Coordinates of C-alpha atoms in Angstrom, one line a residue:
Chain A
M1 CA -0.1 -0.1 0.2
D2 CA 2.6 2.2 0.8
R3 CA 4.9 1.7 -2.1
F4 CA 1.9 2.4 -4.5
R5 CA 1.2 5.8 -2.4
M6 CA 4.9 6.2 -3.4
I7 CA 5.0 6.1 -6.5
F8 CA 1.4 7.4 -7.1
Q9 CA 3.1 10.6 -5.8
Y10 CA 6.2 10.4 -7.5
F11 CA 4.9 10.3 -11.0
Q12 CA 2.4 13.3 -9.7
S13 CA 5.4 15.2 -8.7
N14 CA 7.6 15.2 -11.1
S15 CA 6.1 16.4 -14.3
E16 CA 8.5 14.7 -16.6
S17 CA 7.4 11.1 -15.1
V18 CA 3.7 12.4 -16.0
M19 CA 4.6 13.0 -19.6
N20 CA 6.3 10.1 -20.3
G21 CA 3.6 8.0 -18.3
I22 CA 1.3 9.6 -21.1
C23 CA 3.7 9.0 -24.3
G24 CA 4.0 4.8 -23.2
L25 CA 0.4 4.5 -22.6
L26 CA -0.2 6.7 -25.7
A27 CA 1.9 4.1 -27.2
L28 CA 0.7 0.8 -25.8
A29 CA -3.3 2.8 -26.4
S30 CA -2.0 2.6 -30.1
V31 CA -0.8 -1.1 -30.8
K32 CA -4.0 -1.7 -29.2
M33 CA -6.1 0.2 -32.2
Y34 CA -4.2 -1.6 -34.4
T35 CA -4.4 -4.9 -33.1
S36 CA -8.5 -4.3 -32.7
F37 CA -8.8 -2.5 -36.0
D38 CA -10.2 -5.2 -38.6
F39 CA -9.2 -4.4 -41.9
S40 CA -9.8 -4.3 -45.2
C41 CA -8.6 -3.6 -48.2
P42 CA -11.1 -3.3 -50.6
C43 CA -9.7 -5.2 -53.5
L44 CA -10.1 -2.3 -55.3
P45 CA -8.1 -1.0 -58.7
Q46 CA -7.8 2.8 -57.5
Y47 CA -9.1 1.9 -54.1
N48 CA -6.4 -0.4 -53.0
M49 CA -3.6 2.8 -52.5
A50 CA -5.0 5.4 -51.5
Y51 CA -7.0 2.9 -48.4
G52 CA -3.1 1.4 -47.7
L53 CA -1.4 4.9 -47.3
G54 CA -3.9 6.2 -45.4
I55 CA -4.2 3.5 -43.3
M56 CA -0.9 4.3 -42.7
F57 CA -0.6 8.3 -42.9
V58 CA -3.8 8.8 -41.1
P59 CA -3.7 7.3 -37.5
P60 CA -0.3 8.5 -36.5
V61 CA -1.7 12.8 -37.1
I62 CA -4.4 12.0 -34.4
L63 CA -1.7 10.0 -32.5
F64 CA 0.5 12.6 -32.5
L65 CA -2.5 15.6 -32.5
C66 CA -3.8 14.0 -29.2
G67 CA 0.3 13.3 -27.9
L68 CA 0.4 17.4 -27.9
I69 CA -3.2 17.6 -27.1
L70 CA -2.4 15.5 -23.4
N71 CA 0.4 16.5 -22.9
R72 CA -0.3 19.7 -20.3
Q73 CA 3.7 20.6 -21.2
S74 CA 2.2 22.0 -24.8
L75 CA 0.0 24.8 -22.9
V76 CA 2.2 25.4 -20.4
M77 CA 5.1 26.3 -23.4
L78 CA 2.5 28.4 -25.7
E79 CA 1.4 30.4 -22.6
E80 CA 5.7 31.8 -22.4
W81 CA 5.3 31.9 -25.2
R82 CA 2.5 34.3 -26.0
R83 CA 3.1 35.9 -22.8
P84 CA 3.9 39.6 -22.3
Q85 CA 7.9 40.3 -21.5
G86 CA 6.4 42.9 -18.4
R87 CA 9.1 43.0 -15.8
R88 CA 9.9 38.9 -16.9
K89 CA 12.9 39.4 -19.7
K90 CA 11.5 35.9 -22.2
D91 CA 14.5 32.6 -22.5
L92 CA 13.9 31.1 -26.1
A93 CA 16.6 28.6 -25.2
V94 CA 13.7 27.4 -22.9
I95 CA 10.4 27.5 -25.3
R96 CA 12.9 26.2 -27.3
Y97 CA 14.0 22.9 -25.1
M98 CA 10.3 22.9 -24.0
C99 CA 8.9 22.7 -27.3
S100 CA 11.2 19.9 -28.5
S101 CA 10.6 17.8 -26.2
I102 CA 7.0 18.0 -26.6
M103 CA 7.9 17.0 -29.4
Q104 CA 9.7 14.2 -29.2
R105 CA 6.4 12.7 -26.9
A106 CA 4.5 13.2 -29.4
M107 CA 5.9 10.9 -31.5
V108 CA 6.7 8.1 -30.2
A109 CA 3.1 6.6 -30.3
P110 CA 3.1 8.2 -34.1
V111 CA 6.3 6.2 -34.7
V112 CA 5.7 2.3 -33.1
W113 CA 2.3 2.7 -34.6
I114 CA 3.9 2.6 -38.8
I115 CA 6.0 0.7 -37.9
V116 CA 3.3 -2.0 -36.3
T117 CA 2.0 -1.7 -39.1
L118 CA 4.9 -2.5 -42.0
L119 CA 6.0 -5.4 -40.0
D120 CA 2.3 -6.4 -40.0
G121 CA 2.8 -6.5 -43.7
K122 CA -1.1 -6.1 -44.4
C123 CA -0.8 -2.0 -44.9
L124 CA 1.7 -2.3 -48.0
I125 CA 0.4 -5.4 -49.4
C126 CA -3.2 -3.5 -50.3
A127 CA -1.4 -0.9 -51.2
F128 CA 1.1 -1.6 -53.7
S129 CA -0.4 -5.2 -54.9
G130 CA -1.4 -3.5 -58.4
S131 CA 2.1 -2.0 -58.2
M132 CA 3.3 -4.5 -59.6
D133 CA 4.7 -6.2 -62.6
P134 CA 2.6 -8.9 -62.9
E135 CA 5.7 -10.4 -65.5
K136 CA 7.4 -11.9 -62.6
F137 CA 4.3 -13.7 -61.3
V138 CA 3.6 -17.5 -64.0
G139 CA 0.2 -16.3 -62.6
F140 CA -0.9 -13.1 -64.1
A141 CA 2.1 -13.2 -66.5
N142 CA -0.4 -14.1 -69.4
V143 CA -3.1 -12.6 -68.6
S144 CA -4.8 -9.6 -70.7
T145 CA -3.8 -5.8 -69.5
A146 CA -7.1 -4.9 -68.0
Q147 CA -7.7 -8.5 -66.8
V148 CA -4.4 -7.9 -64.5
Q149 CA -5.1 -5.2 -62.8
Q150 CA -7.9 -6.3 -61.6
L151 CA -6.8 -9.6 -60.8
L152 CA -3.5 -7.7 -59.2
A153 CA -6.3 -5.7 -57.2
K154 CA -7.7 -9.2 -55.7
V155 CA -4.4 -10.6 -54.6
P156 CA -5.2 -9.4 -50.7
C157 CA -8.7 -10.2 -50.2
K158 CA -7.8 -14.6 -49.7
D159 CA -10.9 -15.6 -49.3
D160 CA -12.0 -14.0 -52.4
E161 CA -13.4 -16.8 -55.0
L162 CA -10.8 -15.7 -58.0
M163 CA -8.4 -15.7 -55.2
R164 CA -8.9 -18.9 -53.4
N165 CA -6.2 -20.8 -55.2
N166 CA -4.1 -18.9 -56.7
T167 CA -0.5 -20.0 -56.2
S168 CA 0.9 -16.6 -57.6
R169 CA -1.2 -14.6 -55.0
K170 CA 1.2 -15.8 -52.8
A171 CA 3.8 -15.1 -54.1
V172 CA 3.1 -11.9 -54.6
S173 CA 1.6 -11.1 -50.7
R174 CA 5.0 -12.6 -50.3
Y175 CA 7.0 -10.7 -51.9
L176 CA 5.5 -7.5 -50.7
R177 CA 5.4 -8.5 -46.9
C178 CA 9.1 -8.8 -47.6
W179 CA 9.5 -5.8 -48.1
S180 CA 7.2 -3.6 -46.3
Q181 CA 9.1 -5.8 -43.2
A182 CA 12.6 -5.0 -44.4
L183 CA 11.7 -1.3 -44.7
G184 CA 9.5 -1.1 -41.0
W185 CA 13.0 -3.1 -39.2
T186 CA 15.7 -1.0 -40.9
I187 CA 13.6 2.3 -39.9
L188 CA 13.3 0.6 -36.3
L189 CA 17.7 0.8 -37.0
I190 CA 18.0 4.1 -37.7
L191 CA 16.0 5.2 -35.2
I192 CA 17.4 4.1 -32.2
I193 CA 20.3 4.7 -33.8
A194 CA 19.7 8.1 -34.0
A195 CA 18.4 8.2 -30.7
F196 CA 21.8 6.7 -29.1
L197 CA 24.1 9.3 -30.8
A198 CA 21.6 12.2 -29.8
R199 CA 22.0 11.0 -26.2
W200 CA 25.5 10.0 -26.5
L201 CA 26.3 13.0 -28.1
R202 CA 24.7 15.5 -26.5
P203 CA 26.9 15.7 -23.2
C204 CA 29.5 17.2 -25.9
F205 CA 27.2 20.5 -27.0
N206 CA 26.1 23.5 -24.6
Q207 CA 25.9 21.3 -21.2
A208 CA 25.4 24.6 -19.6
T209 CA 22.6 25.4 -21.7
L210 CA 20.9 22.6 -21.7
L211 CA 21.1 22.4 -18.2
Q212 CA 19.9 25.7 -17.2
A213 CA 17.0 24.9 -20.2
R214 CA 15.9 22.4 -18.9
H215 CA 16.5 23.9 -15.2
W216 CA 13.6 26.3 -16.2
S217 CA 10.9 25.0 -17.9
N218 CA 10.6 22.4 -14.5
Y219 CA 9.9 26.2 -13.2
I220 CA 7.8 27.5 -14.8
D221 CA 5.6 24.5 -15.0
I222 CA 5.7 23.9 -11.4
E223 CA 4.9 27.4 -10.8
Q224 CA 2.3 27.0 -12.6
K225 CA 0.4 24.0 -10.8
I226 CA 1.5 26.2 -7.5
F227 CA -0.2 29.5 -8.9
E228 CA -3.2 27.5 -9.1
E229 CA -3.5 25.9 -5.9
T230 CA -2.8 29.1 -4.6
C231 CA -6.1 30.2 -6.2
C232 CA -8.1 27.9 -5.0
E233 CA -7.7 28.0 -1.8
H234 CA -7.9 31.7 -1.9
S235 CA -11.4 31.2 -3.1
R236 CA -11.7 28.6 -0.4
L237 CA -11.0 31.6 2.2
F238 CA -12.6 33.9 -0.2
A239 CA -16.1 31.6 -0.1
H240 CA -15.4 31.6 3.5
K241 CA -15.6 34.6 4.5
C242 CA -18.3 35.8 2.5
I243 CA -20.6 33.1 3.7
L244 CA -19.5 34.6 7.5
H245 CA -20.5 38.2 6.4
F246 CA -23.8 36.9 4.7
F247 CA -24.7 35.4 8.2
E248 CA -23.7 38.3 10.1
S249 CA -25.6 40.7 7.6
M250 CA -28.8 38.4 8.0
R251 CA -28.9 38.8 11.8
Q252 CA -28.7 42.1 11.8
E253 CA -31.4 43.0 9.7
I254 CA -32.5 40.8 12.0
K255 CA -32.4 42.3 15.0
L256 CA -32.8 45.5 13.4
H257 CA -36.8 44.6 11.5
S258 CA -37.4 42.2 14.5
F259 CA -38.9 42.8 18.0
T260 CA -37.4 39.6 19.8
L261 CA -36.1 42.1 23.4
P262 CA -31.5 41.8 23.3
R263 CA -31.1 38.1 24.5
E264 CA -28.7 38.5 28.2
G265 CA -25.4 38.1 28.0
E266 CA -24.4 39.8 25.1
G267 CA -21.2 39.6 27.5
A268 CA -21.4 35.1 25.7
E269 CA -20.7 36.2 22.1
G270 CA -17.9 35.0 22.9
E271 CA -18.7 31.7 22.6
E272 CA -20.2 33.2 19.3
D273 CA -22.6 30.8 19.0
L274 CA -23.3 28.8 15.3
L275 CA -26.9 30.5 14.6
C276 CA -26.2 33.5 14.5
G277 CA -29.3 35.1 15.9
I278 CA -31.3 32.9 12.8
T279 CA -33.8 31.6 15.5
D280 CA -37.2 30.8 13.3
Q281 CA -38.5 29.2 10.4
D282 CA -39.6 32.9 8.7
Q283 CA -35.9 33.8 9.4
V284 CA -34.5 30.6 8.2
N285 CA -36.9 31.0 4.7
K286 CA -36.1 34.3 4.7
L287 CA -32.0 34.0 4.6
L288 CA -32.2 31.4 2.0
K289 CA -34.4 33.5 0.0
T290 CA -32.1 36.5 0.2
W291 CA -29.3 34.2 -0.3
Y292 CA -30.7 33.0 -4.0
C293 CA -31.5 37.0 -5.3
E294 CA -29.9 38.5 -3.4
K295 CA -25.9 37.4 -3.1
P296 CA -23.7 39.3 -1.0
P297 CA -21.3 41.4 -3.7
L298 CA -17.6 39.5 -4.0
D299 CA -16.4 42.0 -1.5
V300 CA -14.8 40.6 2.0
S301 CA -13.1 43.9 3.0
Chain B
M1 CA -9.7 -0.7 0.0
D2 CA -7.3 2.3 0.9
K3 CA -5.7 1.7 -2.8
F4 CA -9.3 2.6 -3.9
R5 CA -10.0 5.0 -1.6
M6 CA -7.3 6.9 -2.2
I7 CA -7.7 6.9 -6.0
F8 CA -11.3 7.7 -5.3
Q9 CA -9.7 10.6 -2.4
F10 CA -7.5 11.9 -5.2
F11 CA -10.3 12.6 -8.1
Q12 CA -12.9 14.1 -6.0
S13 CA -9.9 16.3 -4.7
N14 CA -9.2 17.9 -7.9
Q15 CA -12.9 18.9 -9.2
E16 CA -11.5 18.7 -12.8
S17 CA -10.5 15.4 -13.0
F18 CA -13.2 14.1 -11.4
M19 CA -14.9 15.6 -14.4
N20 CA -12.2 14.1 -16.7
G21 CA -12.9 10.5 -14.7
I22 CA -16.6 10.5 -15.1
C23 CA -15.7 11.6 -18.7
G24 CA -13.2 8.7 -19.2
I25 CA -15.5 6.6 -18.2
M26 CA -19.2 8.2 -20.6
A27 CA -16.4 6.5 -23.6
L28 CA -16.1 3.5 -22.6
A29 CA -19.3 2.8 -21.4
S30 CA -20.3 4.1 -25.6
T31 CA -18.0 1.5 -26.8
Q32 CA -18.7 -1.7 -24.8
M33 CA -22.6 -0.2 -25.7
Y34 CA -21.7 -0.4 -28.9
S35 CA -20.6 -4.0 -29.0
A36 CA -23.0 -5.3 -26.7
F37 CA -25.6 -3.9 -28.9
D38 CA -26.9 -7.1 -31.5
F39 CA -27.2 -5.0 -34.7
N40 CA -30.0 -6.4 -37.0
C41 CA -30.0 -4.8 -40.0
P42 CA -33.3 -5.6 -41.9
C43 CA -32.9 -5.6 -45.3
L44 CA -35.3 -3.6 -46.5
P45 CA -35.4 -1.6 -49.5
H46 CA -36.5 1.5 -48.0
Y47 CA -35.5 0.6 -43.9
N48 CA -31.9 0.1 -43.4
L49 CA -30.6 4.1 -44.5
A50 CA -33.8 4.8 -41.8
Y51 CA -32.5 1.8 -39.3
G52 CA -28.6 2.6 -39.9
L53 CA -28.5 6.0 -39.8
G54 CA -30.5 5.8 -36.7
I55 CA -27.9 3.8 -34.9
L56 CA -25.1 5.9 -36.1
L57 CA -26.8 8.7 -34.9
V58 CA -29.8 7.9 -32.4
P59 CA -27.2 7.0 -29.2
P60 CA -24.4 9.6 -29.9
F61 CA -27.4 12.6 -29.2
I62 CA -28.5 10.0 -26.2
L63 CA -25.1 10.1 -24.8
F64 CA -24.6 13.6 -24.9
L65 CA -28.4 14.6 -23.0
L66 CA -26.3 11.9 -21.0
G67 CA -23.4 14.2 -20.2
F68 CA -25.4 17.2 -18.7
V69 CA -27.0 15.0 -17.2
L70 CA -24.5 13.6 -14.6
N71 CA -22.5 16.5 -14.5
N72 CA -23.5 18.2 -11.6
N73 CA -22.1 21.8 -12.4
I74 CA -25.3 22.3 -14.3
S75 CA -27.7 23.0 -11.7
M76 CA -24.8 25.1 -11.0
L77 CA -25.0 27.0 -13.7
A78 CA -28.4 26.9 -13.9
E79 CA -28.9 28.5 -10.5
E80 CA -25.8 31.4 -12.0
W81 CA -27.1 32.2 -15.0
R82 CA -30.9 32.3 -13.8
R83 CA -30.6 34.3 -10.1
P84 CA -31.4 37.8 -9.0
Q85 CA -29.1 39.9 -10.2
G86 CA -28.7 41.2 -7.2
Q87 CA -25.6 42.8 -5.6
R88 CA -23.4 40.8 -7.4
G89 CA -23.1 40.9 -10.9
K90 CA -23.3 38.6 -14.0
D91 CA -20.5 37.9 -15.7
P92 CA -21.2 36.3 -18.7
D93 CA -17.8 35.6 -19.7
V94 CA -17.9 32.7 -16.7
L95 CA -21.3 31.8 -18.0
R96 CA -19.7 31.1 -21.0
Y97 CA -16.4 29.5 -19.7
M98 CA -19.0 26.8 -17.3
F99 CA -21.4 26.2 -20.4
C100 CA -18.1 25.1 -23.0
S101 CA -16.2 23.4 -20.8
M102 CA -19.3 21.2 -19.7
A103 CA -20.2 21.4 -23.1
Q104 CA -16.8 19.9 -24.3
R105 CA -16.6 17.0 -21.7
A106 CA -20.3 16.3 -22.5
M107 CA -19.1 15.7 -26.7
I108 CA -16.5 12.9 -25.9
A109 CA -19.3 9.9 -25.6
P110 CA -21.3 10.7 -28.8
V111 CA -17.8 11.3 -30.7
V112 CA -16.2 7.5 -29.5
W113 CA -19.8 6.6 -30.8
V114 CA -19.9 7.3 -34.0
S115 CA -16.0 6.3 -34.6
V116 CA -17.0 3.4 -33.5
T117 CA -19.6 2.5 -35.4
L118 CA -17.8 4.4 -38.7
L119 CA -15.0 2.4 -38.7
D120 CA -16.7 -0.7 -38.0
G121 CA -18.2 -1.0 -40.6
K122 CA -21.6 -2.4 -40.5
C123 CA -23.8 1.1 -39.9
I124 CA -22.5 2.4 -43.5
T125 CA -23.5 -1.1 -44.7
C126 CA -27.0 -0.9 -43.6
A127 CA -28.1 2.1 -45.0
F128 CA -26.2 2.5 -48.6
C129 CA -26.2 -1.0 -49.1
T130 CA -29.0 0.4 -52.0
S131 CA -26.6 3.0 -53.7
V132 CA -23.1 0.4 -54.4
P133 CA -22.2 0.7 -58.1
V134 CA -23.2 -2.0 -59.6
E135 CA -21.8 -1.1 -62.9
T136 CA -18.5 -0.6 -62.1
L137 CA -18.5 -3.1 -59.3
G138 CA -21.2 -5.5 -60.5
N139 CA -22.0 -7.9 -63.7
A140 CA -22.7 -5.7 -66.3
S141 CA -23.6 -8.4 -68.7
H142 CA -26.9 -9.3 -66.1
P143 CA -30.3 -9.4 -67.6
R144 CA -31.9 -6.8 -66.3
L145 CA -34.1 -6.2 -63.9
S146 CA -36.9 -2.8 -62.9
Q147 CA -35.4 -0.7 -60.4
G148 CA -37.1 -1.9 -57.7
E149 CA -36.0 -5.4 -58.1
I150 CA -32.5 -4.2 -57.7
Q151 CA -33.0 -2.4 -55.0
R152 CA -34.6 -5.1 -53.3
V153 CA -31.9 -7.5 -53.9
L154 CA -29.0 -4.5 -53.4
A155 CA -31.3 -4.1 -49.7
R156 CA -30.2 -7.4 -49.2
I157 CA -26.6 -7.5 -48.8
P158 CA -25.7 -7.0 -45.5
C159 CA -27.8 -10.1 -44.7
K160 CA -25.5 -13.2 -46.3
E161 CA -28.0 -16.1 -45.8
I162 CA -30.5 -14.5 -48.0
Y163 CA -28.9 -12.6 -50.6
N164 CA -29.9 -13.8 -54.1
G165 CA -27.4 -11.6 -56.1
Q166 CA -24.3 -13.1 -56.2
Q167 CA -24.2 -12.7 -60.1
L168 CA -25.9 -9.4 -59.8
I169 CA -22.9 -8.1 -57.4
A170 CA -20.5 -10.3 -55.6
N171 CA -21.8 -10.1 -52.1
E172 CA -18.0 -10.0 -50.1
V173 CA -17.1 -7.1 -53.4
A174 CA -19.7 -4.8 -51.7
V175 CA -18.8 -5.2 -48.9
R176 CA -15.9 -4.3 -48.3
Y177 CA -16.1 -1.7 -51.1
L178 CA -19.0 0.0 -48.6
R179 CA -16.6 -1.2 -45.6
C180 CA -13.7 0.5 -46.9
I181 CA -16.3 3.5 -47.5
S182 CA -17.1 3.5 -44.2
Q183 CA -13.2 3.2 -42.6
A184 CA -12.5 6.3 -45.0
L185 CA -15.1 8.5 -43.2
G186 CA -14.5 7.1 -40.0
W187 CA -10.6 8.3 -39.9
C188 CA -11.4 11.5 -41.8
F189 CA -14.1 11.9 -38.5
V190 CA -11.5 10.7 -35.9
L191 CA -9.0 13.6 -37.9
L192 CA -11.9 16.1 -37.9
M193 CA -12.5 15.7 -34.2
T194 CA -8.6 15.6 -32.8
T195 CA -7.1 18.9 -35.4
L196 CA -10.5 20.5 -33.1
A197 CA -9.9 19.9 -30.2
F198 CA -6.1 20.5 -30.9
L199 CA -6.6 24.3 -32.5
V200 CA -9.1 24.5 -29.9
R201 CA -6.5 23.7 -27.0
S202 CA -3.7 26.1 -28.4
L203 CA -5.7 28.9 -29.9
R204 CA -6.5 30.0 -27.1
P205 CA -3.2 31.0 -25.0
C206 CA -2.0 33.2 -27.5
F207 CA -5.5 35.1 -27.5
S208 CA -7.3 35.5 -24.3
Q209 CA -5.5 34.7 -21.6
A210 CA -6.3 36.7 -19.1
A211 CA -9.7 35.9 -19.4
F212 CA -9.0 32.6 -20.2
L213 CA -7.7 33.0 -15.8
K214 CA -10.6 35.2 -15.0
S215 CA -13.4 33.1 -15.6
R216 CA -11.7 29.1 -14.3
Y217 CA -10.4 32.1 -11.0
W218 CA -14.3 32.9 -10.8
S219 CA -16.0 29.3 -12.3
H220 CA -14.1 27.5 -9.5
Y221 CA -15.4 30.4 -6.5
I222 CA -18.9 30.2 -7.8
D223 CA -18.9 26.2 -6.8
I224 CA -17.0 26.7 -3.6
E225 CA -18.9 29.6 -3.0
R226 CA -22.0 26.7 -3.3
K227 CA -20.5 23.6 -1.3
L228 CA -19.3 25.5 1.2
F229 CA -23.7 27.7 2.1
D230 CA -24.7 23.8 1.7
E231 CA -21.8 23.0 4.7
T232 CA -22.3 25.7 6.7
C233 CA -26.6 25.5 6.9
A234 CA -25.6 21.8 7.3
E235 CA -23.9 23.5 10.8
H236 CA -26.8 25.6 11.1
A237 CA -29.7 23.2 11.1
R238 CA -27.6 20.9 13.0
S239 CA -27.7 23.4 15.7
F240 CA -30.9 24.7 15.5
A241 CA -32.1 21.0 15.3
K242 CA -30.1 20.6 19.2
V243 CA -31.5 23.4 20.8
C244 CA -35.4 22.6 19.6
I245 CA -35.4 19.5 20.8
Q246 CA -33.2 20.3 23.8
Q247 CA -36.0 23.4 24.6
F248 CA -38.7 21.1 23.7
F249 CA -37.9 18.1 26.1
E250 CA -37.1 21.3 28.8
G251 CA -41.2 22.1 28.3
M252 CA -41.8 18.7 29.4
S253 CA -40.2 18.9 32.0
T254 CA -41.7 22.5 33.4
D255 CA -44.9 20.7 32.3
L256 CA -44.7 18.5 34.4
V257 CA -43.2 19.7 37.4
A258 CA -46.7 21.9 36.9
A259 CA -49.3 18.9 36.9
R260 CA -48.3 16.6 39.4
C261 CA -46.7 19.3 41.7
H262 CA -43.5 17.5 42.4
L263 CA -40.9 19.6 43.2
P264 CA -37.8 18.6 41.4
R265 CA -36.7 16.5 42.9
K266 CA -32.6 18.3 43.5
A267 CA -30.1 15.2 41.9
P268 CA -27.3 15.3 44.5
A269 CA -24.5 17.4 44.0
D270 CA -21.8 14.3 43.0
A271 CA -24.2 12.8 40.6
G272 CA -23.4 15.0 37.9
E273 CA -23.4 15.2 34.0
A274 CA -25.5 12.3 33.9
A275 CA -28.2 13.4 35.7
E276 CA -28.7 16.5 34.8
K277 CA -29.0 15.1 31.3
L278 CA -31.6 13.7 31.8
L279 CA -33.6 16.7 32.3
G280 CA -35.7 15.8 34.6
I281 CA -37.7 12.8 32.9
T282 CA -36.6 10.0 35.6
D283 CA -39.9 7.7 35.4
W284 CA -41.0 5.6 32.3
G285 CA -44.3 6.8 31.9
T286 CA -42.6 10.6 31.2
M287 CA -40.7 9.2 28.9
N288 CA -43.5 7.5 26.8
M289 CA -45.5 11.0 27.4
A290 CA -42.4 13.0 26.0
L291 CA -42.4 10.3 23.0
K292 CA -46.0 10.3 22.4
S293 CA -45.6 14.2 22.6
W294 CA -42.8 14.7 20.3
H295 CA -44.3 12.4 17.9
R296 CA -47.9 14.7 17.9
C297 CA -47.4 18.1 18.4
K298 CA -43.5 18.9 17.6
P299 CA -42.5 22.3 19.0
P300 CA -43.3 25.2 16.5
L301 CA -40.0 25.9 14.5
H302 CA -38.7 28.7 16.3
L303 CA -36.0 29.3 19.3
Y304 CA -36.5 31.4 21.9
P305 CA -34.4 32.4 24.8
P306 CA -34.3 29.8 27.6
A307 CA -36.5 31.4 30.2
L308 CA -38.1 29.2 31.9
P309 CA -41.5 28.5 33.3
S310 CA -42.2 29.3 29.8
G311 CA -43.2 25.5 29.7
N312 CA -45.2 25.5 26.7
G313 CA -44.0 22.2 25.2
W314 CA -47.3 20.9 24.2
A315 CA -48.4 24.8 23.2
G316 CA -48.8 25.5 19.4
E317 CA -47.1 29.2 19.0
G318 CA -44.4 29.8 20.7
Q319 CA -44.6 33.2 22.1
P320 CA -42.2 35.4 23.0
P321 CA -40.7 35.1 25.9
T322 CA -41.8 38.4 28.7
H323 CA -38.7 38.2 31.6
P324 CA -35.4 35.9 30.2
S325 CA -34.5 35.5 33.6
A326 CA -33.2 31.5 32.8
P327 CA -29.8 32.1 33.1
R328 CA -28.3 30.6 30.2
R329 CA -25.0 28.8 31.6
E330 CA -27.9 26.2 31.3
T331 CA -27.9 26.6 27.9
A332 CA -24.4 27.0 26.7
A333 CA -23.4 23.3 27.2
Y334 CA -25.6 22.7 24.6
Y335 CA -24.0 25.1 21.6
S336 CA -20.6 23.7 20.6
W337 CA -19.0 24.3 17.7
V338 CA -19.2 21.2 16.2

């Protein structure tokens, strides 16, 4: 239990950790989305390319935008960028640092989608089966030009009546899948090498500036959080005071208008009771009605 | 157990987190509802469109309204909107902020439903199967059927078991075509919604940040003020009830003394507080009378300074006392800051 609470608090306290957590969740969501999505290639000549490439590139854009939306730091960065200068100078290095860290995190889920798509192969088979050279495959070599486009377009659909027992279909499919997986692994390798180099070589360039930028970007984030918390506290105290003033003013009004003799022992006002002089059904009703019809002004001076 | 309490407290403490939690739950509920729903296309020419579009558009509308209903802040918004101005001005920015944030949260579940429906494809297949381009996809050399016949045959596309137009157009071809269109529409819809959300969120700091901070503060303030007022009223009601009941028992005690000409038995000095708490009601018969009187004739909602003997536990109306000579000390014990 304590361990859980500690982990929870750790993630909450460090905003970078929270961002990393969200990033990881989005990557997992991207894989889950791909596996639960029912890919069905239309197997028609003009539609295949559009569908295949659409499935490969549109969801990454969506995931990228989601990554930007869900990242609190992007709002903080925008505010810092657009605020009037006032008495605090704006440091472009900090804004650049924040921007690059946001972009890097937002790119993870789209890249995961694209790589999973390529390694699976269905998208590329669907998109490029119509662009194959029929001469290379025995089953399609002797078919008329008009027909061959139709046939090639049907390659991704295994259950189609024309394709069910066609061995050349399998050949085309395997060929395209091989290319797709090779592309996928190559991209993955390049990205990992790039990430590795970036991380290893970064300390060689401008380490001091980097430390400063990171410190101040954390500072801006924390400052904003604390400002929001302070505003919440303040509005709670403000509300408390306002309501007490309201009850007090009701008590005075009642004193003025009613003929109840003042209670003895005014000295005992020190034990201020919760009833605030409101001791009667009508008085309570009047208090509630006044609360609705005439809210007290926002002034507790 | 502790874990749940902690998670619950976290969501509760931060009002916005709580709303986000509800929002997420509704989105999950919407996906669950869709997968649990048994879609049954009627496979008849004019009914298909109505059914398909109905399933696509009516549940999102219901989910949208539900999103508003489940949001506690809707009553707060209505109250703030309709209250008389009184001594406190009304700020339209605050109202707009509250409405926008509620509407944004309520939109999530309907958007999820529409996306899932489009990406699944059954609705669009059912609704538009009669509009499939038979000339391009089907068998052009098929003997001419009348338009009505063709419509009837095409309407059966979603129902594979009764489809009899395999010569006109293959079932799989038509289904794949419609599904492709449906999924393309679905992804475009999701892209559009995400872009809109992104623009709304990122353009705000560029244009009206100060006004936004102001509206957010005052809308939180209104919420907190309402909660605190409710708490204060509850405290007040508790004290009111305490004093009311206290005065009822005292009234009973006084009446009994007057009726039976008993001298109130002085409790022995060392019996202390416990004897005091008995309020002079010390036997079975008296207690029964007190209970019956409480049921038959509740005291008026009018507390007056304690003035024994004013003995009116059974009286219908209370009157302000003529000489408040009773020492406050006796009731001081019952005024406590709870």
